[in-house]
Coordinates of C-alpha atoms and ligand atoms in Angstrom, one line a residue:
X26 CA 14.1 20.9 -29.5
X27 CA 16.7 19.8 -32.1
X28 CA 18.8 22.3 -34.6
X29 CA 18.9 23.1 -37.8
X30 CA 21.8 25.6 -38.1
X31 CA 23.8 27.4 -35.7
X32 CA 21.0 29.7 -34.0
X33 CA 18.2 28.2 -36.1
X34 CA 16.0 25.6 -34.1
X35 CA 13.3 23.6 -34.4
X36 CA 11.1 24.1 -31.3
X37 CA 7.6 22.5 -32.6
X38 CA 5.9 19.9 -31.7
X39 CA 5.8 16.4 -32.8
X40 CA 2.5 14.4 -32.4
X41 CA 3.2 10.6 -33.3
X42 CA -0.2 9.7 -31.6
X43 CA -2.8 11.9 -34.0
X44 CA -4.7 9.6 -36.6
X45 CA -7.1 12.1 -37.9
X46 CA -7.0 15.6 -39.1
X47 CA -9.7 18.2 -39.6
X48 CA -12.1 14.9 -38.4
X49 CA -11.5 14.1 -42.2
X50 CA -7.8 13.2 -43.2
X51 CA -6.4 10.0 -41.5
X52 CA -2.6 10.5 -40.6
X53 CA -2.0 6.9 -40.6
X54 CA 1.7 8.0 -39.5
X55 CA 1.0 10.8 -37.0
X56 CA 2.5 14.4 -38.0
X57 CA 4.3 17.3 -36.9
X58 CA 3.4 21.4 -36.0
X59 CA 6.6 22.3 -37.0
X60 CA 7.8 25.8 -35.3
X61 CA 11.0 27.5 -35.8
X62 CA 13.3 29.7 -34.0
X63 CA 15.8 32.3 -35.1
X64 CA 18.0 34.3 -33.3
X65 CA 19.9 36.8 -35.0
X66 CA 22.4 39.1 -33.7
X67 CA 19.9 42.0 -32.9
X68 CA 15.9 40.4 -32.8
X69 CA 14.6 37.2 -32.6
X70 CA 11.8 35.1 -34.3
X71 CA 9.6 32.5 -33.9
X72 CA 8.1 30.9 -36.8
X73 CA 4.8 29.6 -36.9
X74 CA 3.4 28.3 -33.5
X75 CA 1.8 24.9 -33.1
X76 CA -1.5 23.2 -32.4
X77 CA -3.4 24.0 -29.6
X78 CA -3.2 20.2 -28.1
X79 CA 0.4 21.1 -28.2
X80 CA 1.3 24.5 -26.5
X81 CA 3.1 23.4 -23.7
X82 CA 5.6 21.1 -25.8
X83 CA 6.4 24.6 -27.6
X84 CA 6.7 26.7 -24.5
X85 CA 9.1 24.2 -23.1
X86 CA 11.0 24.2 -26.0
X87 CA 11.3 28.1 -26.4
X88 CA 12.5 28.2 -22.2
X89 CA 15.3 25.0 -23.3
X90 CA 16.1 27.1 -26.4
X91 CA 16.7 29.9 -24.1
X92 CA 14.2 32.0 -26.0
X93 CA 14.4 35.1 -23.1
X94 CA 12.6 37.5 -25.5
X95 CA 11.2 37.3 -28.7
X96 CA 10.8 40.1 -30.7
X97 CA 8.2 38.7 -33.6
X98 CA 6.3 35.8 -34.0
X99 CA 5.7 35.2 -38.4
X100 CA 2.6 33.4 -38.9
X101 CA 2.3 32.0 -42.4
X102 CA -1.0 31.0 -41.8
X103 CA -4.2 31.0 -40.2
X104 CA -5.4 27.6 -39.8
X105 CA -5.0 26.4 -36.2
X106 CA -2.6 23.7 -36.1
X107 CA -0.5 26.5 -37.0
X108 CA -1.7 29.5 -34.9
X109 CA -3.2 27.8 -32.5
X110 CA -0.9 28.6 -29.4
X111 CA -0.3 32.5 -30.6
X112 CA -2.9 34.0 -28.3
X113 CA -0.5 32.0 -25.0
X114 CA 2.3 32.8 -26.8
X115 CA 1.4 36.4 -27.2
X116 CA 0.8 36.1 -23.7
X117 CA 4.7 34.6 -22.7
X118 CA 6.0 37.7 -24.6
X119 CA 3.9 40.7 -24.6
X120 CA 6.4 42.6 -26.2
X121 CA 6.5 40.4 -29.4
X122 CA 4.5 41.4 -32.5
X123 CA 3.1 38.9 -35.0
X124 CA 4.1 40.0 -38.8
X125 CA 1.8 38.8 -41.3
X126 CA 0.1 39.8 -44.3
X127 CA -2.9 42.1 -44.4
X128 CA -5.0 38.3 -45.3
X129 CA -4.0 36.7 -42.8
X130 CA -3.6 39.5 -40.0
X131 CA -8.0 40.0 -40.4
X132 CA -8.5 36.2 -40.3
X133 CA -5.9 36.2 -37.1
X134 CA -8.3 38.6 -35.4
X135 CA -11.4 36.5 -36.9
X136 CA -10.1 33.1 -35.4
X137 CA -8.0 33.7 -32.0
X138 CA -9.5 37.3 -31.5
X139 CA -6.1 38.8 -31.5
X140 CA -5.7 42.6 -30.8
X141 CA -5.3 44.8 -33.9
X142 CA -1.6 46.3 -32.3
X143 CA -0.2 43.1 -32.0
X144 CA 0.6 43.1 -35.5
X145 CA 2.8 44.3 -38.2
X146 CA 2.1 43.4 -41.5
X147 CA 4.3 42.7 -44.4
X148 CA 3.7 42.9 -48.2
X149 CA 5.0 39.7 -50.5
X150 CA 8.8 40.2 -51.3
X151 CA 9.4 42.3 -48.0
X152 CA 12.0 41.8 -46.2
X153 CA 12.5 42.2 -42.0
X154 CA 16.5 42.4 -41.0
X155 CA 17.1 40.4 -37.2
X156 CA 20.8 42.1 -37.3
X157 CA 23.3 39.3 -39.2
X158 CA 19.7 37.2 -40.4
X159 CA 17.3 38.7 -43.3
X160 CA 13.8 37.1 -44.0
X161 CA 12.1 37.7 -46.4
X162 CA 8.2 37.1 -47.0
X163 CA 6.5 35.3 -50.1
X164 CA 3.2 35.1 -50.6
X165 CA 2.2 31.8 -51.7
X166 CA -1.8 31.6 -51.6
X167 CA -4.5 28.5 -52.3
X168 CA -2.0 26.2 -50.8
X169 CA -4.9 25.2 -49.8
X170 CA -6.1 28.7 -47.7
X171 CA -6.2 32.3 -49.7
X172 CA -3.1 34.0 -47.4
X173 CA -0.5 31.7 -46.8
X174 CA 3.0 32.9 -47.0
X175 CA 6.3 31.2 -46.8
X176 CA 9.8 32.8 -45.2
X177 CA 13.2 32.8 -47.3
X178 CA 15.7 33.4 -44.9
X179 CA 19.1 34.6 -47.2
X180 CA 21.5 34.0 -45.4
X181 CA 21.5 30.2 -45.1
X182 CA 19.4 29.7 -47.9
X183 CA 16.5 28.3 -45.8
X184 CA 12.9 28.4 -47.5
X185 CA 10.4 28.1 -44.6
X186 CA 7.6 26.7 -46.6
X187 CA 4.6 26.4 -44.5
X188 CA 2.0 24.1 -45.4
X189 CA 3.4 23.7 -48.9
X190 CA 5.8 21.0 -49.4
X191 CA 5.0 19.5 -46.3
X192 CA 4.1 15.8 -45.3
X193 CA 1.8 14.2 -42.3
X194 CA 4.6 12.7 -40.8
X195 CA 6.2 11.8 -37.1
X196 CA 9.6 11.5 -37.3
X197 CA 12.0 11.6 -34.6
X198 CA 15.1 12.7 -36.9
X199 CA 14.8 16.2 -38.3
X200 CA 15.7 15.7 -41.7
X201 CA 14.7 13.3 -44.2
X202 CA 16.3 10.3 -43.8
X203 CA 14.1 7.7 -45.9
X204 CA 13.0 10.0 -49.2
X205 CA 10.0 6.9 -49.9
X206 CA 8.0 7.2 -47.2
X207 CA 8.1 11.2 -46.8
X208 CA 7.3 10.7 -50.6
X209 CA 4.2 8.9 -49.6
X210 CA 3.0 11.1 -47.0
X211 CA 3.6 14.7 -48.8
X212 CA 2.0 13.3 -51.7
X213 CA -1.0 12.2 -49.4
X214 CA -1.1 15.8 -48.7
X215 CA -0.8 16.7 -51.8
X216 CA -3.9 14.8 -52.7
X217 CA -6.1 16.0 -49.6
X218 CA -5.5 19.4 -49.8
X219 CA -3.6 20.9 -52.5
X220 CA -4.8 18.6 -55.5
X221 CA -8.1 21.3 -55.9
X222 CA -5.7 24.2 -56.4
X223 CA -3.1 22.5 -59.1
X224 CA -3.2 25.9 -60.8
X225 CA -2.1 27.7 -57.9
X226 CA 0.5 25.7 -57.1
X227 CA 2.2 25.5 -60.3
X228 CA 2.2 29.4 -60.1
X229 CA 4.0 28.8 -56.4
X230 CA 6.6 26.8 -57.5
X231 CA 7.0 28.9 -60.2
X232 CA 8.1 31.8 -57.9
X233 CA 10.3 30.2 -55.9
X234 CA 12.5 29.1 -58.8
X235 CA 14.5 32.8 -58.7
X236 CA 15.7 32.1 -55.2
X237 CA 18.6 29.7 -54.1
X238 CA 17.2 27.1 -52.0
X239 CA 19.4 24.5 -49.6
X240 CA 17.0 23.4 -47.0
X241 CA 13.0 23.6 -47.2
X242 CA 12.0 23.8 -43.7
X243 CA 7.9 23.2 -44.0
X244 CA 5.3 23.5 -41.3
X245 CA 4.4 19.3 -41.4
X246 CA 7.4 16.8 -41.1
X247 CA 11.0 16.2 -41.9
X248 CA 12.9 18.7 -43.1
X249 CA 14.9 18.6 -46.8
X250 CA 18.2 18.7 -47.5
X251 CA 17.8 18.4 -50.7
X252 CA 15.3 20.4 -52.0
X253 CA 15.0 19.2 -55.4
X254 CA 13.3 16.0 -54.0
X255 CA 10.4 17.8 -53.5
X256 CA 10.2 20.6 -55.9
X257 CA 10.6 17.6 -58.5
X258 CA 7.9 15.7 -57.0
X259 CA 5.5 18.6 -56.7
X260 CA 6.3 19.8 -60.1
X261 CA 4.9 15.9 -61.5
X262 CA 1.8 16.0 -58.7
X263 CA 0.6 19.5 -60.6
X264 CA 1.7 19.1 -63.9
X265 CA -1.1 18.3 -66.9
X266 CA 0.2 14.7 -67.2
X267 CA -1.8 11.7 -66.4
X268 CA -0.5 8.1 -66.1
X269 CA -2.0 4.8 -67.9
X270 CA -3.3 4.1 -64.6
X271 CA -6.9 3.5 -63.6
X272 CA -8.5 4.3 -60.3
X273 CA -11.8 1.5 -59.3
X274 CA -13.3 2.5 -56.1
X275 CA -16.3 0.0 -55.8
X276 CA -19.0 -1.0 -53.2
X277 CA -20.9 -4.0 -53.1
X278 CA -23.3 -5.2 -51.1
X279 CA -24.6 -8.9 -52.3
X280 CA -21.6 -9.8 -54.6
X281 CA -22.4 -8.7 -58.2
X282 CA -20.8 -5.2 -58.1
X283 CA -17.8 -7.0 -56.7
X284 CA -18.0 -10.0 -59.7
X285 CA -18.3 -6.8 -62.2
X286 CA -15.4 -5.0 -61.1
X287 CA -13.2 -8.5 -60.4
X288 CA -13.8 -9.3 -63.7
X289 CA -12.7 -5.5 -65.3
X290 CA -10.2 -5.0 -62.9
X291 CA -8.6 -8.4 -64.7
X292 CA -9.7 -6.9 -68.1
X293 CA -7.3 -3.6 -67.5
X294 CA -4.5 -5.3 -66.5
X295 CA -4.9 -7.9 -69.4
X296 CA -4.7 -4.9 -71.9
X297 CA -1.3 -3.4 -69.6
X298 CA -3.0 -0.8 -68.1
X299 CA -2.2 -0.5 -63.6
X300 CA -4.5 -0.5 -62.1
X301 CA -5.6 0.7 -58.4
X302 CA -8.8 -1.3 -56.4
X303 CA -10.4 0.4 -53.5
X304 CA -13.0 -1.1 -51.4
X305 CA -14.9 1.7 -50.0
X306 CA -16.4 0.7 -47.0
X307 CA -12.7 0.1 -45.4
X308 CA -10.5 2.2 -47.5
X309 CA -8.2 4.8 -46.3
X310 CA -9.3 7.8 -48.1
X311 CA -6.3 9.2 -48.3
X312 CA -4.5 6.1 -50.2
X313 CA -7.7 7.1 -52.5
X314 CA -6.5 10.7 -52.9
X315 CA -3.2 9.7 -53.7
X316 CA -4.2 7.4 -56.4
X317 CA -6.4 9.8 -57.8
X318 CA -3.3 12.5 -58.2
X319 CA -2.0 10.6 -61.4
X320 CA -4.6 8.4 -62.8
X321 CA -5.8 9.0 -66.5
X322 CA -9.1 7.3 -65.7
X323 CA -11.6 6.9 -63.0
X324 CA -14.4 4.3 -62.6
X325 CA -16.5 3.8 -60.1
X326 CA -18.1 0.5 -58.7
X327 CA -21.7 0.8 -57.1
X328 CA -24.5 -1.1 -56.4
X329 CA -28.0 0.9 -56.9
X330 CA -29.3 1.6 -52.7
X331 CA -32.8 3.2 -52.5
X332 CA -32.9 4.4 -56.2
X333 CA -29.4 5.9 -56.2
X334 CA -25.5 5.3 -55.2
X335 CA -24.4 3.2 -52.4
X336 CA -23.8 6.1 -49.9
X337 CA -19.9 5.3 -50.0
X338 CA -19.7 5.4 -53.7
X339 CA -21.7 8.2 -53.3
X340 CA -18.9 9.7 -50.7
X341 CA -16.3 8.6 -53.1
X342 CA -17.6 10.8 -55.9
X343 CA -18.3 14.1 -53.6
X344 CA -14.3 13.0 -52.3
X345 CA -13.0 13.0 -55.8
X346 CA -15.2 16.2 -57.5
X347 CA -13.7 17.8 -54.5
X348 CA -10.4 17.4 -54.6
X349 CA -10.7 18.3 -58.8
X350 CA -7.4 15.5 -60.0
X351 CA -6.2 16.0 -63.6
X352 CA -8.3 12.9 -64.2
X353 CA -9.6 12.9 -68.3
X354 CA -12.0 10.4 -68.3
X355 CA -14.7 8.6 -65.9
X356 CA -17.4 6.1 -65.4
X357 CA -19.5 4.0 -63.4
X358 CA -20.3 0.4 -63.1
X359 CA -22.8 -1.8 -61.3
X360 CA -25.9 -3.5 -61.0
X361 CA -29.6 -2.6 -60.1
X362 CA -32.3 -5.1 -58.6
X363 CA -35.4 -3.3 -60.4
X364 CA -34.5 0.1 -61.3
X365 CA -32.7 3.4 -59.8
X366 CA -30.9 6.6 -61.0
X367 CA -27.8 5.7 -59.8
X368 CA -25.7 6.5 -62.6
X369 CA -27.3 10.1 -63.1
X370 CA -27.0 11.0 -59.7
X371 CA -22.9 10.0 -59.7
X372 CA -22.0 11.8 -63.0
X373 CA -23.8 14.8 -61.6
X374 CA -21.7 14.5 -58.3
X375 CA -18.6 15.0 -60.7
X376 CA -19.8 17.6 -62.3
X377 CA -16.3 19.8 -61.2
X378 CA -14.1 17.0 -62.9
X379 CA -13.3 17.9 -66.7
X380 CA -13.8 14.4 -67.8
X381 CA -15.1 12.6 -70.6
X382 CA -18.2 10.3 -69.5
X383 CA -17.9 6.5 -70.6
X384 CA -20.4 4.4 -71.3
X385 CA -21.3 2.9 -68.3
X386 CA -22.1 -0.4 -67.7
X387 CA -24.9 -1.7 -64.9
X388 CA -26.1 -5.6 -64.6
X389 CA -30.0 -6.0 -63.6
X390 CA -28.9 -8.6 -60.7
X391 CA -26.5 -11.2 -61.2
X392 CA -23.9 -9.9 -63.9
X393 CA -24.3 -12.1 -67.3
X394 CA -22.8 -12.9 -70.4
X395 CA -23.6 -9.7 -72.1
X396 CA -22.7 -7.5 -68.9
X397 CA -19.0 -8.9 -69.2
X398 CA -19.0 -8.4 -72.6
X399 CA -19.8 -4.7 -72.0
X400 CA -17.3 -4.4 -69.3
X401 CA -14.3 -5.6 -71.9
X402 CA -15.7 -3.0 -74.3
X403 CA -15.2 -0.8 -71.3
X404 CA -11.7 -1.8 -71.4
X405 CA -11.1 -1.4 -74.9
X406 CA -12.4 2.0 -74.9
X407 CA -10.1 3.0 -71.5
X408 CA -7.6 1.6 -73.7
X409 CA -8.0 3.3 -76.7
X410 CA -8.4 6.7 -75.1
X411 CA -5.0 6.5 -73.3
X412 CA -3.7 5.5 -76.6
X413 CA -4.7 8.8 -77.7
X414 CA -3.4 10.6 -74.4
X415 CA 0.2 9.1 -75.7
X416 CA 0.2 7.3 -72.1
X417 CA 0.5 3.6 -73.2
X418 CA 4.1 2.7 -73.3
Ligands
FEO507 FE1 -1.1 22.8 -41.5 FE2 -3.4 24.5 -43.3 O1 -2.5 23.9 -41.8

C-alpha cells in the first residue's frame, strides 16, 4: 500500500514476475494492476480492482488501508486484469455497488456474472460526490475496448486514467522516477494495443485537454507527476507524422534472405535514413510494435517456405496489419529456390495498412549482382519517397 495524497492510496498490486500478457504481449519488465482508494469525508471508493492472480495482495491492502466499508467500487473497464477480483471483492463488502457505464455494466455481467443490483451506472461527464471529494466519469472508448472510462477527481486534480496512458511496468516507487524507461514501456503499450485505434485516441486526448490535470494515476505502472510527459508523448505516438525511419523484420533460413537484407540494411543507412533490423525467429514482438509506431516505411525480409512466406514473416505481417501504424509505404524482399507466391500472399496480409506497395525485390537462390542492384534501387526509391514526405532532414 503506498500514498498518493492525503486519503488517496494506492492499494493494487504489483507483479514484477509476469513476462507475458494475454499469452501474446511479453512484459519484459513485469507490470502493475494498479487500484486506488479514496476516502472522502462521507463514502468511500475503490478504483479498479486487480487481476485475479492477485486478489489477496489487494484484500490485504484494503484491511492495512483500513478500508472498514466501502461504499462503491468504479470499474473503468472490463478486461480482467482489471475486474478480475470484483466478484471477491463484492463479496468483502456486500454493501458496495460497482458504478460503471451502461457498456461496461452488460459486459460486467457477461464476464464475472455479476448481479444486475450491484450496479449503478453513470453517464460520461457525471459526477458522484464522496462528501469533501467529487469524481467525475469520462468516457474514453477504443483505448483499446469500446467502454472504457477514466475518473477526474476535482479536487486534487487527479486523472485516473485506466488503461490509457499506462505502461507495463514493476516499479517499486510510485511515481515516475526515470521518465526513459516508463517512456519505453508506455510506448510498448502504445504499440500493442492502442496503435489500431490512433483515431480514437486523438479524440481522447482531445477531451481531456478542458480539465486541469496534476497527476495521471493509470491502471499499469508508475504514476505521473508531470502529466505533460505523457500527454506529449501520446500526442506524437497518434499523430499523422512518420519519421525517416525504416522498419526490416527478415527471416532466413539458408543465408540469402539474410545477405539481401545485410546488404539493404547498409544501403539505407548509406543514404541517412535509421534504420531498425529485426530477426523474427527471436525478436521481442513488442520492440517490433514500438518500432513500427513511427516508421515512414516497412520492409519485410522472407525466404519463400512451401510456396508462400516463412511462417514468422508471415506472423510479422498479420502482427503489423493488426496493429494498423501510420506506416505510408511497404515492401518485401527475398529469395525463392524454384518458385512460390510469397510476395502475393504478404501484400495481401497487409491489406488494413494504407500503404504504397514497392517494388519488391526476390533473388532465385543465392542473391547476385543484379539482385543487389535492385535492392539499392529499393533504397533510392525509400529515399525519394520520404523526400516527398518532407522527413529527410
Ligand atoms: Fe489493463 Fe485492457 O486491461
Amino acid at each position: 500500500m503506498r500514498q498518493l495524497k492525503a486519503d488517496i492510496l494506492a492499494v493494487g498490486a504489483v507483479d514484477w514476475d509476469v513476462r507475458l500478457f494475454d499469452r501474446l504481449i511479453p512484459l519484459p519488465d513485469g507490470t502493475s494492476y494498479n487500484s486506488y482508494l479514496i476516502k472522502g469525508s462521507e463514502k468511500t471508493a475503490l478504483l479498479d480492482t486487480v487481476d485475479p492472480a492477485k486478489t489477496g495482495v489487494l484484500i490485504g491492502n484494503l484491511s492495512k488501508a483500513g478500508a472498514g466499508k466501502l461504499d462503491y467500487v468504479i470499474a473503468h473497464h472490463a478486461e480482467q486484469d482489471h475486474s478480475g477480483s470484483l466478484p471477491d471483492i463484492l463479496k468483502l463488502y456486500p454493501d458496495a455497488r460497482v458504478v460503471t457505464n451502461p457498456k461496461c455494466k452488460a459486459m460486467l455481467i457477461d464476464i464475472l456474472d455479476l448481479q444486475e443490483d450491484k450496479f449503478i451506472t453513470v453517464e460520461d461527464g457525471e459526477t458522484l460526490s464522496l462528501g469533501d471529494k467529487t469524481l467525475q466519469f469520462i468516457y474514453l472508448p477504443w483505448v483499446h475496448w469500446p467502454e472504457t472510462m477514466a475518473t477526474y477527481l476535482k479536487e486534487d486534480k487527479i486523472l485516473f486514467s485506466c488503461d490509457f496512458l499506462g505502461a507495463h511496468l514493476a516499479t517499486s516507487n510510485l511515481f515516475v522516477d526515470d521518465e526513459a524507461t516508463v517512456y519505453e514501456s508506455a510506448k510498448r503499450y502504445y504499440a500493442e494495443i492502442m496503435m489500431p485505434f490512433r483515431r480514437q485516441i486523438n479524440n481522447n486526448l482531445e477531451k481531456l485537454e478542458s480539465l486541469e490535470i496534476e497527476i495521471i494515476a493509470p491502471s499499469h505502472g508508475p504514476v505521473y507527476n508531470r502529466p505533460e510527459f505523457i500527454i506529449d508523448a501520446y500526442k506524437d505516438w497518434a499523430s499523422d507524422a512518420v519519421k525517416n525511419e525504416v522498419v526490416v523484420p527478415y527471416v532466413s533460413m539458408h543465408g540469402s534472405t539474410a545477405k539481401m537484407v545485410s546488404f539493404f540494411v547498409d544501403a539505407l543507412i548509406e543514404r541517412g535514413i535509421m534504420v531498425r533490423q529485426f530477426e523474427l525467429s527471436t525478436v521481442d514482438v513488442g520492440k517490433l510494435a514500438i518500432a513500427l509506431v513511427d516508421a515512414a516505411t516497412i520492409v519485410i525480409g522472407s525466404p519463400t517456405v512451401l510456396i508462400g512466406p516463412h511462417p514468422c514473416a508471415a506472423y510479422a505481417a498479420f502482427l503489423a496489419n493488426a496493429l494498423r501504424p501510420k506506416t505510408k509505404f511497404a515492401s518485401i524482399i527475398g529469395s525463392f529456390g524454384w518458385g512460390g507466391k510469397m510476395v502475393e500472399q504478404l501484400t495481401a496480409m497487409l491489406g488494413n495498412l494504407k500503404v504504397g506497395i514497392l517494388e519488391p525485390v526476390l533473388a532465385k537462390g543465392e542473391p547476385k549482382e543484379d539482385d543487389f542492384g535492385k535492392l539499392d534501387k529499393l533504397a533510392d526509391e525509400i529515399l525519394a519517397k520520404h523526400k516527398e514526405l518532407g522527413i529527410v532532414k
